[in-house]
PDB file of C-alpha atoms in Angstrom:
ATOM      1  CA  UNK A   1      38.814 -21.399  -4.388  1.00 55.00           C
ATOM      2  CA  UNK A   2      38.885 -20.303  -7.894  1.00 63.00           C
ATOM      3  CA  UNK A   3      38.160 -23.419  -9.470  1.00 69.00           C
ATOM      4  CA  UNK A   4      34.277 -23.363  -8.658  1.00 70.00           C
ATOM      5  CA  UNK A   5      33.930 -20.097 -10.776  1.00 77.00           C
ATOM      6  CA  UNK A   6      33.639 -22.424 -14.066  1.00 81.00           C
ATOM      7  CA  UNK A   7      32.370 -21.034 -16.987  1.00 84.00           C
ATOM      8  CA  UNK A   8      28.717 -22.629 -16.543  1.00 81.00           C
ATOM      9  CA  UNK A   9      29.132 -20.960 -12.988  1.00 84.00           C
ATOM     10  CA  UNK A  10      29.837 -17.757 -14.531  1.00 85.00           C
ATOM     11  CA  UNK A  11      27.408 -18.421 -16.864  1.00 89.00           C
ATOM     12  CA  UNK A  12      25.134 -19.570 -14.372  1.00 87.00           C
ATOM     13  CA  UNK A  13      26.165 -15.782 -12.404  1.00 88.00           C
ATOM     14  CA  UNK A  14      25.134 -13.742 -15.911  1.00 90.00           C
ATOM     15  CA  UNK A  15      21.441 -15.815 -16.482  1.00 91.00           C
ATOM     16  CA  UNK A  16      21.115 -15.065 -12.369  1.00 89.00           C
ATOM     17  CA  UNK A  17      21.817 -11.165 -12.561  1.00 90.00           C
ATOM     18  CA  UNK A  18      19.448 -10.752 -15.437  1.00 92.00           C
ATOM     19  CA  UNK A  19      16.442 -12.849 -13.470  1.00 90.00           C
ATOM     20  CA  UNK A  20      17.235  -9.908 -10.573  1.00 91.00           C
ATOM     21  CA  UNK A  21      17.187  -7.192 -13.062  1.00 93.00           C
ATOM     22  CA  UNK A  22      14.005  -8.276 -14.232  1.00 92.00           C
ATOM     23  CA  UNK A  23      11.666  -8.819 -10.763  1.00 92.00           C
ATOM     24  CA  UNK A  24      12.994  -5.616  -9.554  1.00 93.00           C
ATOM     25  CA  UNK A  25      12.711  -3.590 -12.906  1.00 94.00           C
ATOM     26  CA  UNK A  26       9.078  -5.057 -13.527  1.00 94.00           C
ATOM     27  CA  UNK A  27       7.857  -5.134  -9.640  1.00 94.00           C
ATOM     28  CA  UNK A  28       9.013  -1.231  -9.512  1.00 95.00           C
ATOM     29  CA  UNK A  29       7.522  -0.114 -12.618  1.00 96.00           C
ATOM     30  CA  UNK A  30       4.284  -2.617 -11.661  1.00 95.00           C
ATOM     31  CA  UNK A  31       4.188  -0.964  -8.030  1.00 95.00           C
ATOM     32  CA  UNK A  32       4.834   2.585  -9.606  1.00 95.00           C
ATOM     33  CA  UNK A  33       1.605   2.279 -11.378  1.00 95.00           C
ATOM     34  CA  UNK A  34      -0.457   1.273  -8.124  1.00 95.00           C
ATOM     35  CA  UNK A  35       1.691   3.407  -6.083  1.00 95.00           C
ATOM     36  CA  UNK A  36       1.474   6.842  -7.347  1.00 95.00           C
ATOM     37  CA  UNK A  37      -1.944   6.717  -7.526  1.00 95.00           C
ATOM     38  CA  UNK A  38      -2.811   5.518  -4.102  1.00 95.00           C
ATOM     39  CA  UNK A  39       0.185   8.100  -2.783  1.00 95.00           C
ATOM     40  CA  UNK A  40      -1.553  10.910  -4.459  1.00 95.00           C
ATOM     41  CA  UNK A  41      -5.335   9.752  -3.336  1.00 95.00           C
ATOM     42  CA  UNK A  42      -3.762   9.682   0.153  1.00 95.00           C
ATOM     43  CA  UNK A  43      -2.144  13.195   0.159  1.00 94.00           C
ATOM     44  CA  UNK A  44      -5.667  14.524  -1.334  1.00 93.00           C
ATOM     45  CA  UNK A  45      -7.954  13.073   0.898  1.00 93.00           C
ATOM     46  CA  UNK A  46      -6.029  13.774   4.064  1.00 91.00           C
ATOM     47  CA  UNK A  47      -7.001  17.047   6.241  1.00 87.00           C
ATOM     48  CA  UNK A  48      -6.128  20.101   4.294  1.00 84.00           C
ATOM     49  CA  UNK A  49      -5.828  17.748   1.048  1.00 85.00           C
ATOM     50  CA  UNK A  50      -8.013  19.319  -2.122  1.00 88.00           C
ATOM     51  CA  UNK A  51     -10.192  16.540  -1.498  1.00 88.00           C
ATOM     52  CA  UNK A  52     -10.339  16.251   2.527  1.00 89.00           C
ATOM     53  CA  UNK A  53     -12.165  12.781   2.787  1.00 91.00           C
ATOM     54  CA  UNK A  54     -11.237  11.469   6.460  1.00 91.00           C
ATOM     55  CA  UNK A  55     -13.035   7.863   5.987  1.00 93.00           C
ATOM     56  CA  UNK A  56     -11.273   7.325   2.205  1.00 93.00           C
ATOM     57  CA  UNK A  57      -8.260   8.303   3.562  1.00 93.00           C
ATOM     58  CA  UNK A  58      -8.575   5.634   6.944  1.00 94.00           C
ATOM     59  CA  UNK A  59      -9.288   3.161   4.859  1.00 95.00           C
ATOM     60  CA  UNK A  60      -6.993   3.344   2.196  1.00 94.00           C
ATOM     61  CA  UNK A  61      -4.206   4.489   4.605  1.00 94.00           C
ATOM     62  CA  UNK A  62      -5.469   0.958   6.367  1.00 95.00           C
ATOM     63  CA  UNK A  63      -4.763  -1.197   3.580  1.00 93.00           C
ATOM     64  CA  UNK A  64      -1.516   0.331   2.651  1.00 94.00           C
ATOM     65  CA  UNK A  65      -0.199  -0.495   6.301  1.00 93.00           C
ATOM     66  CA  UNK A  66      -1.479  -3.756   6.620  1.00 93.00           C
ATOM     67  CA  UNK A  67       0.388  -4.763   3.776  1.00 91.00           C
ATOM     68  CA  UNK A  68       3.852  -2.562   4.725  1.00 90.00           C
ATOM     69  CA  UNK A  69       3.709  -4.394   8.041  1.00 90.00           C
ATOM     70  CA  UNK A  70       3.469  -7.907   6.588  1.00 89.00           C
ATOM     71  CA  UNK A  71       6.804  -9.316   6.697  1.00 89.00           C
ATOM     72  CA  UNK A  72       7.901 -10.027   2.962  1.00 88.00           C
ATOM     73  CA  UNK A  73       8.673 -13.905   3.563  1.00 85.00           C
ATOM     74  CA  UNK A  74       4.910 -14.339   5.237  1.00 89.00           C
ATOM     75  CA  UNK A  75       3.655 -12.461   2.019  1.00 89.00           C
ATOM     76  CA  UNK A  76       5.748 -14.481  -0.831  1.00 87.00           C
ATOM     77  CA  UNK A  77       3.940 -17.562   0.969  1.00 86.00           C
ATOM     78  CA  UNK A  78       0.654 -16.017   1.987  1.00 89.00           C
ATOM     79  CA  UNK A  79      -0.370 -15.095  -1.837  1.00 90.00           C
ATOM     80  CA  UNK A  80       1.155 -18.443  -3.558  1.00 87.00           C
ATOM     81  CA  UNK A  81      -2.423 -19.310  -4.448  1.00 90.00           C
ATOM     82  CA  UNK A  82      -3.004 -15.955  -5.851  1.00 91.00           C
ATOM     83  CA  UNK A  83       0.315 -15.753  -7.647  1.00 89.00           C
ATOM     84  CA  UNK A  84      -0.467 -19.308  -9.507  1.00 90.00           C
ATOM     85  CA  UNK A  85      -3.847 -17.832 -10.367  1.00 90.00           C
ATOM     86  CA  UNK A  86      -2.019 -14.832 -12.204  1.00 89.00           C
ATOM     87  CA  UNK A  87       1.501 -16.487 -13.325  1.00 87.00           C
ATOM     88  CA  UNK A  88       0.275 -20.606 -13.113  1.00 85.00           C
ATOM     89  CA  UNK A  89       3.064 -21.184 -11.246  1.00 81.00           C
ATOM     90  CA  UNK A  90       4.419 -20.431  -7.694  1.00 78.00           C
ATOM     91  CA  UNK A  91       7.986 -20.673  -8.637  1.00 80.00           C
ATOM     92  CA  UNK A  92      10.220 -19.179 -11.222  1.00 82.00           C
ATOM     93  CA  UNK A  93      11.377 -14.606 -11.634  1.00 84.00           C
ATOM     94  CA  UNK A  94       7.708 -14.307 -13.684  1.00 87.00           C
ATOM     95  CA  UNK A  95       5.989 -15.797 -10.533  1.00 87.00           C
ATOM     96  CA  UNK A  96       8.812 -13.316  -8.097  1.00 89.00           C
ATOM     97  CA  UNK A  97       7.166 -10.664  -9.896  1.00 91.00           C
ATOM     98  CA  UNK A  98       4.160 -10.939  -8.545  1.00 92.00           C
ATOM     99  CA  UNK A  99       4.147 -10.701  -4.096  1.00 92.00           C
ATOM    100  CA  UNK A 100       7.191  -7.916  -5.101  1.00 93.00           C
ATOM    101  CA  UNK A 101       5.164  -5.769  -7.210  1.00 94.00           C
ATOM    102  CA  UNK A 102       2.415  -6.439  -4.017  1.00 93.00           C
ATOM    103  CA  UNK A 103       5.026  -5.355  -1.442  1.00 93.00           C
ATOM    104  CA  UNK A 104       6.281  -2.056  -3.737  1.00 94.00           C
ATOM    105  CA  UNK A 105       2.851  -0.607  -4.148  1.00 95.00           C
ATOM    106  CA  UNK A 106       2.153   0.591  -0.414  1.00 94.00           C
ATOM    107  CA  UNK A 107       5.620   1.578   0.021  1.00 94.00           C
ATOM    108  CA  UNK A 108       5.931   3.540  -3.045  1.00 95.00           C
ATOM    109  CA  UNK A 109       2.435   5.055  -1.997  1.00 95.00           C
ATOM    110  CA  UNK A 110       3.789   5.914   1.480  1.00 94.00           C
ATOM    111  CA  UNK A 111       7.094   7.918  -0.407  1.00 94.00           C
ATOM    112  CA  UNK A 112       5.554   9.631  -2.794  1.00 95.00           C
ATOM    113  CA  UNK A 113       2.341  10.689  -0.206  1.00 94.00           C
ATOM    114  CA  UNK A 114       5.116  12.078   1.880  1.00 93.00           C
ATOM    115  CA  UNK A 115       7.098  13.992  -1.257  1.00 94.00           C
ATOM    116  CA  UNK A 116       3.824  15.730  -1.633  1.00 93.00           C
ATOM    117  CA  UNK A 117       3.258  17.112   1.705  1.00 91.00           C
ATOM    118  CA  UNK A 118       6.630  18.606   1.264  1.00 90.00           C
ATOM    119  CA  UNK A 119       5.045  21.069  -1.702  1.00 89.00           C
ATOM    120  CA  UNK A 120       4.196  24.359  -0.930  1.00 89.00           C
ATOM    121  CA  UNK A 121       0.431  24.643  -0.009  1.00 87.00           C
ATOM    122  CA  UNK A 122       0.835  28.299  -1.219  1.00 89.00           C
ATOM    123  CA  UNK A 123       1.127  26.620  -4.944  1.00 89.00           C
ATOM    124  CA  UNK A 124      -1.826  24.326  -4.517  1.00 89.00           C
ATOM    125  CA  UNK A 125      -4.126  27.850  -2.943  1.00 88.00           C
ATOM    126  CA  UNK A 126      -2.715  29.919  -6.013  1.00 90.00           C
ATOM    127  CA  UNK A 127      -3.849  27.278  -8.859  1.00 88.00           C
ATOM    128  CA  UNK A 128      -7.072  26.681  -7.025  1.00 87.00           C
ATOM    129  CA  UNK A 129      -7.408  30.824  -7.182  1.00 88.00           C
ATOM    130  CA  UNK A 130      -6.651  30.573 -10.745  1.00 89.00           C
ATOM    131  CA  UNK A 131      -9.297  28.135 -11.130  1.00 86.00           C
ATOM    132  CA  UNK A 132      -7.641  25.257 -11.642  1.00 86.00           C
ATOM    133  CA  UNK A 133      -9.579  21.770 -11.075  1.00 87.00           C
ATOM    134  CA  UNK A 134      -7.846  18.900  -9.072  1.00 88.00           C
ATOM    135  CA  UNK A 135      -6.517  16.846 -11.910  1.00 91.00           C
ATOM    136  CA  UNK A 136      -4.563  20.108 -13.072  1.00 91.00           C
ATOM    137  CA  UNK A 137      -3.591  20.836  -9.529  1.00 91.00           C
ATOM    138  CA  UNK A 138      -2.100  17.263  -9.722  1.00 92.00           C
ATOM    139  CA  UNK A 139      -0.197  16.864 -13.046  1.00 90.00           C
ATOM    140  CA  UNK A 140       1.030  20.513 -13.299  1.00 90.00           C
ATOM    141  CA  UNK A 141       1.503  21.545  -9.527  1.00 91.00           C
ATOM    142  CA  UNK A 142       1.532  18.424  -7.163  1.00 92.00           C
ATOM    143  CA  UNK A 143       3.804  15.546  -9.114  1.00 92.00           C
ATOM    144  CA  UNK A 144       6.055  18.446 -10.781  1.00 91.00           C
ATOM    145  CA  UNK A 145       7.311  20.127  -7.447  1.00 92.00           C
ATOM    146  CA  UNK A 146       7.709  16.659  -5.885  1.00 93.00           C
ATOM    147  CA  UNK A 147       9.210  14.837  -8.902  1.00 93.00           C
ATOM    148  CA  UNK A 148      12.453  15.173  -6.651  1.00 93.00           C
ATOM    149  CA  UNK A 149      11.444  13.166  -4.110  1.00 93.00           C
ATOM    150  CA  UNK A 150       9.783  11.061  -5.292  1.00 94.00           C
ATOM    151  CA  UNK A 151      12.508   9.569  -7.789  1.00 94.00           C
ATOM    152  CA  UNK A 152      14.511   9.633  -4.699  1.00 93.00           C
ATOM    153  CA  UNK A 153      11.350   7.150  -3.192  1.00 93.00           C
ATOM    154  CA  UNK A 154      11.464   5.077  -6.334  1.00 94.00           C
ATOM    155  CA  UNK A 155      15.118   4.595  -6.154  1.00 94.00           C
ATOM    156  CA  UNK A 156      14.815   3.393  -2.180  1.00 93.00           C
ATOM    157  CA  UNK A 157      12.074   1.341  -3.660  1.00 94.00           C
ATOM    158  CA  UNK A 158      14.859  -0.699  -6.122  1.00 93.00           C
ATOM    159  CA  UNK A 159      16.973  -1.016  -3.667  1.00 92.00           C
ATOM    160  CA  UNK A 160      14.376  -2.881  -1.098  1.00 92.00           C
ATOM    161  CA  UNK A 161      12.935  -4.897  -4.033  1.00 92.00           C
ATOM    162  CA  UNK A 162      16.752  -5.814  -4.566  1.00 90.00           C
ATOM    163  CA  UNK A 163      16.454  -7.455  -1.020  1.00 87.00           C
ATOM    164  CA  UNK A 164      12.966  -8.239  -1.495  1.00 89.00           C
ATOM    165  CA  UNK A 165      14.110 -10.630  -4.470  1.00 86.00           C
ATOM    166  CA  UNK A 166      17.363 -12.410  -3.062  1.00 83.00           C
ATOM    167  CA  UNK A 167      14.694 -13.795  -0.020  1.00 82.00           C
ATOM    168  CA  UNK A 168      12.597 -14.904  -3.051  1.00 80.00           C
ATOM    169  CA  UNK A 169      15.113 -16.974  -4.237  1.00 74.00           C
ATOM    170  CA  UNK A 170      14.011 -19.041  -0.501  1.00 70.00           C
ATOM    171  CA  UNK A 171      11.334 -20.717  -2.357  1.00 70.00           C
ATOM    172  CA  UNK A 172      12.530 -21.086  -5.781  1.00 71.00           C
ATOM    173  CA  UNK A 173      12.066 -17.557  -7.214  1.00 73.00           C
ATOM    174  CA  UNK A 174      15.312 -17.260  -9.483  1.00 78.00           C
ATOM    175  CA  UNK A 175      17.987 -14.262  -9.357  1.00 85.00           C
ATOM    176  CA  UNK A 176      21.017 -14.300  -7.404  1.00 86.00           C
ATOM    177  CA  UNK A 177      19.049 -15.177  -4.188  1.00 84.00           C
ATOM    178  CA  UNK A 178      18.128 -18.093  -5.459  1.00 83.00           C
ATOM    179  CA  UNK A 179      22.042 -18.958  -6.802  1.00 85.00           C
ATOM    180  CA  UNK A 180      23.376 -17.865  -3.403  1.00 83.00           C
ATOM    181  CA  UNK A 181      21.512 -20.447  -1.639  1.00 82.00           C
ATOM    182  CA  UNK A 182      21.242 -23.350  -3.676  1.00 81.00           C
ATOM    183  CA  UNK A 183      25.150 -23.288  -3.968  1.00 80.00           C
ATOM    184  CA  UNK A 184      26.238 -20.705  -1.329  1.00 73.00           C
ATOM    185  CA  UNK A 185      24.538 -22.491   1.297  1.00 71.00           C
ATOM    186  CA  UNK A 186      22.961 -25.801   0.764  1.00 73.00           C
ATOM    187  CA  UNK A 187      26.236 -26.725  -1.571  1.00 75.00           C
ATOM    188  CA  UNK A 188      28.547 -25.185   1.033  1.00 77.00           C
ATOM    189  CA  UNK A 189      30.420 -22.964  -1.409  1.00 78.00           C
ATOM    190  CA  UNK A 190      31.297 -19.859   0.586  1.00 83.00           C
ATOM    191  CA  UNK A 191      33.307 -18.547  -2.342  1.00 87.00           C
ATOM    192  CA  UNK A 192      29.969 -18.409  -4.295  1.00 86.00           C
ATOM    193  CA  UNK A 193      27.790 -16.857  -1.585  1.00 87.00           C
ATOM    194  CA  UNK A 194      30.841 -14.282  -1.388  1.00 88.00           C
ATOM    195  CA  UNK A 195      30.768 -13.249  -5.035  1.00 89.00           C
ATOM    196  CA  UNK A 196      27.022 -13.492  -4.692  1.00 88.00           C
ATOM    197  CA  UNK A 197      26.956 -10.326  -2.055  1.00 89.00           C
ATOM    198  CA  UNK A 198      29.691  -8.755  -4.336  1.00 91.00           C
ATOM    199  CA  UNK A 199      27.421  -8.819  -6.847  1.00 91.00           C
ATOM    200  CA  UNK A 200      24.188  -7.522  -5.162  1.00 90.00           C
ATOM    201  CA  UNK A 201      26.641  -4.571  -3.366  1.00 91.00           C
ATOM    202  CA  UNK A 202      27.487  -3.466  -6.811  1.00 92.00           C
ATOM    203  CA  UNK A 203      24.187  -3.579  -8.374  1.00 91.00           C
ATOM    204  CA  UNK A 204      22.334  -1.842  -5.284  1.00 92.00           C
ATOM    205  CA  UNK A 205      25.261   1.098  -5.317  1.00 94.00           C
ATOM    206  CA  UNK A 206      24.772   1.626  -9.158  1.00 94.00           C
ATOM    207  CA  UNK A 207      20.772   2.266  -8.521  1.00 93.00           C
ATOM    208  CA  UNK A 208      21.547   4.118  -5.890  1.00 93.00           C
ATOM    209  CA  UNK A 209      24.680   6.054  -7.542  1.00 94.00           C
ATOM    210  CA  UNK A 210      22.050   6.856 -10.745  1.00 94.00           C
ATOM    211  CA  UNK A 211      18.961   7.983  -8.709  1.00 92.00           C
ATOM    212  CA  UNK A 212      20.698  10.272  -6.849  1.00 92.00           C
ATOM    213  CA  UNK A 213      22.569  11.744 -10.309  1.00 92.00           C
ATOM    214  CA  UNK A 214      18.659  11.884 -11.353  1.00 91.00           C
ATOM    215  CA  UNK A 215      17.233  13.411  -8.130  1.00 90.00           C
ATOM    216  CA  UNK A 216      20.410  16.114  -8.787  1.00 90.00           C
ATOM    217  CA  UNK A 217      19.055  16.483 -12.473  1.00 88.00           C
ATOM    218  CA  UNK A 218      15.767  16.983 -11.495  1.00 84.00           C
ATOM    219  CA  UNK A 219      16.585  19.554  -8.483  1.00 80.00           C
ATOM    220  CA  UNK A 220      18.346  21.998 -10.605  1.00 65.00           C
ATOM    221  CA  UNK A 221      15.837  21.653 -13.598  1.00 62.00           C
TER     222      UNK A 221
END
């Protein structure tokens, strides 16, 4: 069993876990940039929102589901052509990078919309009192009292895009998706595919072990 674990395997294991690190470090901090911004346009625009807008918010809320409820295999393979265009290739973690960062950005949205709606409307009504316009009310009212969650959102986020990237390895995108099936499966090594999950289990549960130490930081702030 042991004698597959060579040390161009292991080698192989270390190049594979970096790839991973990368499409989910750059897709969240890509999708946290589109994200927050459509999350916050959302929570303004909705009824009782600063900036009640019913159609912005229909058709932005629109867009953001239509691309939640596309099924993240049928997106990798829906947006090759666009991915090329950006990347000039359809293959590889820089070309990963790409339909995850598109699959992050409506879900981070959704989180951080939601971490909003959870701040006190009697903050927002006292800096509008005080005269406050609705860039203030955002950056010193809104995104401080739901900082919180919304790390707590982000860190869900990693954790999907963690999935999000093993199914890219399917088509050639790199990471330990990609190693788990191209010897896991199609080389029938079991042993490989087991350290494989081993390997994504620890990863996930160390994202998840330092955004909750984060959200816990932030909480007691």
């Amino acid at each position: 069993m042991w004698d597959n674990f060579t040390p161009a395997m292991l080698e192989l294991f270390a190049t594979s876990l970096w790839e991973t690190l990368v499409m989910v470090g750059i897709a969240g901090l890509a999708g946290s940039v589109v994200g927050i911004p459509l999350g916050v346009l959302l929570r303004l625009t909705d009824r009782g929102g600063v900036l009640q807008n019913t159609a912005v918010n229909r058709v932005v809320g629109g867009i953001v589901n239509a691309v939640r409820s596309t099924p993240f295999i049928i997106l990798l393979v829906a947006i090759i052509p666009f991915t090329r265009l950006i990347t000039g290739s359809s293959i590889g973690t820089a070309a990963a990078v790409v339909p995850l960062t598109l699959a992050a950005a409506p879900f981070i949205a959704r989180l951080v919309e939601t971490s909003l709606r959870e701040v006190d409307p009697g903050l927002v009504e006292a800096a509008q009192a005080m005269g406050a316009t609705t860039w203030q009310i955002v950056y010193k009212v809104l995104l401080p009292e739901a900082l919180p969650g919304i790390v707590a959102g982000f860190t869900i986020t990693l954790v999907s895009l963690t999935g999000y990237s093993a199914m890219a390895g399917a088509i050639g995108g790199g990471g330990l998706g990609d190693l788990g099936i191209r010897y896991g499966y199609q080389r029938f090594l079991p042993e490989i595919m087991l350290a494989v999950v081993v390997v994504l289990i620890a990863f996930v549960q160390a994202v998840q072990s330092l955004g909750d130490w984060a959200v816990r930081r932030l909480s007691h702030r």
